[in-house]
Amino acid sequence: MTSFLPLGFTAPLVLAALLLLPVIWWLLRLIPPSPRRVAFPPARLLADIDKREETPDNSPWWLTLLRLLLAAAIILALAGPIWRPLADAPAGSGPLWIVLDNGWASSSGWETRRRTAERLAETAADTGRPVLLAATAEGADQPLVPQNARLALERLRVLEPRSWPTNRGELTIGLRKAAQETRPGSIVWLAEDAATAGTPRFVEDLRTLAGDSELTVMTGLGRPAVLADARNDIEALTVSLLADAPSSEPRTIRALDMRGLTLGEADATFEDDGVTGAARFDFPVELRNDVARLELVGEDSAAGVQLLDDRWQRRTVGLVSGASADQAQPLLSPLYYLERALSPFAELRRPREENLAEALPDLIEQGVSVIVLADVGRLPEGALEAVAAWVDQGGVLVRFAGPRMAGGTDDLVPSPLRAGDRTLGGSLSWEQPQPLASFADTSPFARLDVPADVTVNRQVLAEPGPDLADRTWASLADGTPLVTASPRGRGTLVLFHVTADTGWSNLPISGTFVSMLRRIVALSSTSGARGDGAGTAAASGTVQEPAEVLLPPVRVLDGRGRLGPPPASALPVSARQGEVEASRRHPPGLYGSDDAFRAINLFTSLDQVMPLDLAPIEGAATLARYPTTEATDLRPLLFIAALLLLFADAIAMMWLRGDAQGLRSRLSRGAAVLLLAGLASALVQPQTARAQDTSDDLAALEATLDTRLAYVLTGQPDRDATSRQGLLGLTRYISTRTALEPEAPVGVDIATDELAFYPVLYWPISETTPVPSPEALARIDTYMRNGGTILFDTADQLSAGISGFGTSPAVLRLRQVLDGLDIPPLEPVPADHVLTKAFYLLETFPGRYADGPLWVEATETQSAGDRPVRAGDGVSPLLITGNDFAAAWAVDEAGNPLFPTVPNDAMQREYAYRSGVNIVMYALTGNYKADQVHVPALLERLGQ
């Protein structure tokens, strides 16, 4: 390509045709336009010939200029003009080396990097130069040899930024071999603004490989912002941010769970330098444990993502008490205060066995992270070996003192203890209870508030020693240890020198106690240190090492920060390995399995981010910046201009030939056609329908403005008429006896109509009732899940038997209908159910028949899990009866009953109406009659 300032041409030799413009001008002036044609009828010979004007013998100057511009536009378009073209490849006759950084930092401005590389390869292809393309994040697993430029272009089109740092040093050996075979003609390094430990050596090697060839380094696109150092601290979840350039505007960080749902957002505030900052998520600990991903909003890069695994979640704590059975009651048990202090941020486990020799190994097998022993003096031998091995492998053992520990203990304590205890008013005593001293800066409890009202009146004492001060995490005002700790293997031993209850101090009922336990638990690993059970430790105290466990990659991040399948080059990581550094072999992502994984992040600390230093090659290389503007191809514009000039020439020729009238008529006809087409398109545009224009909208509006009862249309005229007349009779009864005034009932089609408008849906079931489709069942599920109540009525109490749930044809069809729904457990209405007192005080719920029960959702003492059909506001989502309520309620227009009751009893019909009132009130008001405030009135009405 040849460039003239900001304009370049892909075929500059075509511009030589501009020299022909004078020749074209001479020919246009020499050749006159077509002569004017005039009709010559005999009768109009004198009238139609104007003798005062003659046709010119050459072209007008303006027509000549128009045609010259047309020729010039075509010549310029064929020359391939490019506005602000990208830089061409450096000069040279040998192979062109393109070293392209495609690590994590290249995601910033990646398209600009790739277009620059493609332009360089295209220029090389035009000149016939081979190209060696080296992508630095791909390592040595790529062809580092000169090849056809078209092949390099194909590789560039599929190349993407990677999520790991570039290891440029891996390319050195391959590049040296390529240079030994054929020296590079020129080298272009499309660099990213980030470095690794091996980058300085690579810079020196690249300068050596270039030799006398031209070396160009392009930089200046910056790098993405970096998230690192995510911490689920005691108070909040925090994450650090490193921006590319100083900024005063906050950046938003989003927290997501495993399903990709947003849990919340927080703004990162920058420090005085405007580059480093931090974000804080003040979520409850339960919500923080659900966070699986932190991402920087608006930053499509792996650097803007932090993945969290169970190491950022709350730990599992096993609780064991040595107290006797008479103390295993609330407020007396040592574990009472521990459970309430630990439950907000830890999952608690209690042993299934009372025997410590079996209970402790059982907890270890459950994978607990922390074991808390409350007043356990000496562990049984088998349990002692198992716990010791568990601590050596990373477990945290927390012990609390007590009378049993004062009588003697085993070796699993941070420091030797004196026999007996120190108590207020006894030997080794002090005159008044001792308060807590301030926590040392080296203690895990540093910066915790020390409450003035916490005092200790009894404790066990540690034997003095030279290292006792180093093992003391908390002490009393007189300097005696309150909490001591020491490492053992990969684990930790912690001892509170007081009891876990309020017998020796009031520490367990203070907020500081909760904070201390939280920080101790935070020292552990969520996966725990599972030992091999009792007897695995040898006599010498060594622990049998577990087998090596490898975690394969499950999903890894790409350069844009998206999780996807791992590449073939990704390798498993060892479960016992410490912090894994992200690389081409271990890309950032999730390793293990879908339900038990380990997260590897690009950065764990902001200190790992290193800038690119090009100072060693400033004199030997040309440092350039990436082009910041796009190249524009001017050929389409010039061809359009040539076409317009051609049209103008045609119009001018028609004018010169004297065909002005025809020209005007053609233009008029064209304008008329365009106008008619515009009007037609406007008329056929779809009109926006106004609200309430359809019967469905009107029905929805009526159902919204007024309360109505509804019944399911069965397609059986007699049953539908009975349902309508029955709900009409119940509506009238409710209007006369209560403050509720419902409008006339409506029939609904469960497959098409909206059900949410109706609080109660009456559904008669017979042996011919069709089973709803799966789509209709889903609508029913949604209706009941959102608080609606369906009253199923089989109207077969006489044939179903006294239980009301026999095997009549209607009951069998009801079971088929309900088989598609995950309904809750059912039971007959208990005597103390709120349905028996929602408006009237009832003991039974008769309809046309009196002996059948009314079934409701069974009262559950525990959560029902993920059941789709749930009671809304304490209301059962479905009621089932066989007493034929609709027939008992049904009346004609004059208010006379349509069906007799069985037996024929007026009071039975009255109680049927009252049952209907209670059902409607129960569906509308929920369980408010179960509130304590209604108890006196209910007892008074019951005569108690």
PDB file of C-alpha atoms in Angstrom, residues 11-25 68 70-79:
ATOM      1  CA  ALA A  11      -3.604  -0.069  -6.259  1.00  0.00           C
ATOM      2  CA  PRO A  12      -1.660   3.150  -6.658  1.00  0.00           C
ATOM      3  CA  LEU A  13      -0.659   2.406 -10.274  1.00  0.00           C
ATOM      4  CA  VAL A  14      -4.254   2.940 -11.343  1.00  0.00           C
ATOM      5  CA  LEU A  15      -3.815   6.608 -10.467  1.00  0.00           C
ATOM      6  CA  ALA A  16      -1.741   6.932 -13.632  1.00  0.00           C
ATOM      7  CA  ALA A  17      -5.031   6.903 -15.524  1.00  0.00           C
ATOM      8  CA  LEU A  18      -5.652  10.428 -14.178  1.00  0.00           C
ATOM      9  CA  LEU A  19      -3.106  11.574 -16.806  1.00  0.00           C
ATOM     10  CA  LEU A  20      -5.708  10.702 -19.427  1.00  0.00           C
ATOM     11  CA  LEU A  21      -8.155  13.325 -18.181  1.00  0.00           C
ATOM     12  CA  PRO A  22      -6.848  16.026 -20.614  1.00  0.00           C
ATOM     13  CA  VAL A  23      -7.331  13.581 -23.485  1.00  0.00           C
ATOM     14  CA  ILE A  24     -10.849  12.869 -22.303  1.00  0.00           C
ATOM     15  CA  TRP A  25     -11.508  16.626 -22.082  1.00  0.00           C
ATOM     16  CA  LEU A  68     -14.445  14.669 -16.261  1.00  0.00           C
ATOM     17  CA  LEU A  70     -17.263  11.064 -13.521  1.00  0.00           C
ATOM     18  CA  ALA A  71     -14.063   9.689 -15.067  1.00  0.00           C
ATOM     19  CA  ALA A  72     -11.952  10.886 -12.119  1.00  0.00           C
ATOM     20  CA  ALA A  73     -14.317   9.240  -9.588  1.00  0.00           C
ATOM     21  CA  ILE A  74     -14.080   5.897 -11.397  1.00  0.00           C
ATOM     22  CA  ILE A  75     -10.264   6.064 -11.598  1.00  0.00           C
ATOM     23  CA  LEU A  76      -9.922   6.942  -7.887  1.00  0.00           C
ATOM     24  CA  ALA A  77     -12.326   4.152  -6.872  1.00  0.00           C
ATOM     25  CA  LEU A  78     -10.336   1.586  -8.878  1.00  0.00           C
ATOM     26  CA  ALA A  79      -7.142   2.749  -7.126  1.00  0.00           C
TER      27      ALA A  79
END
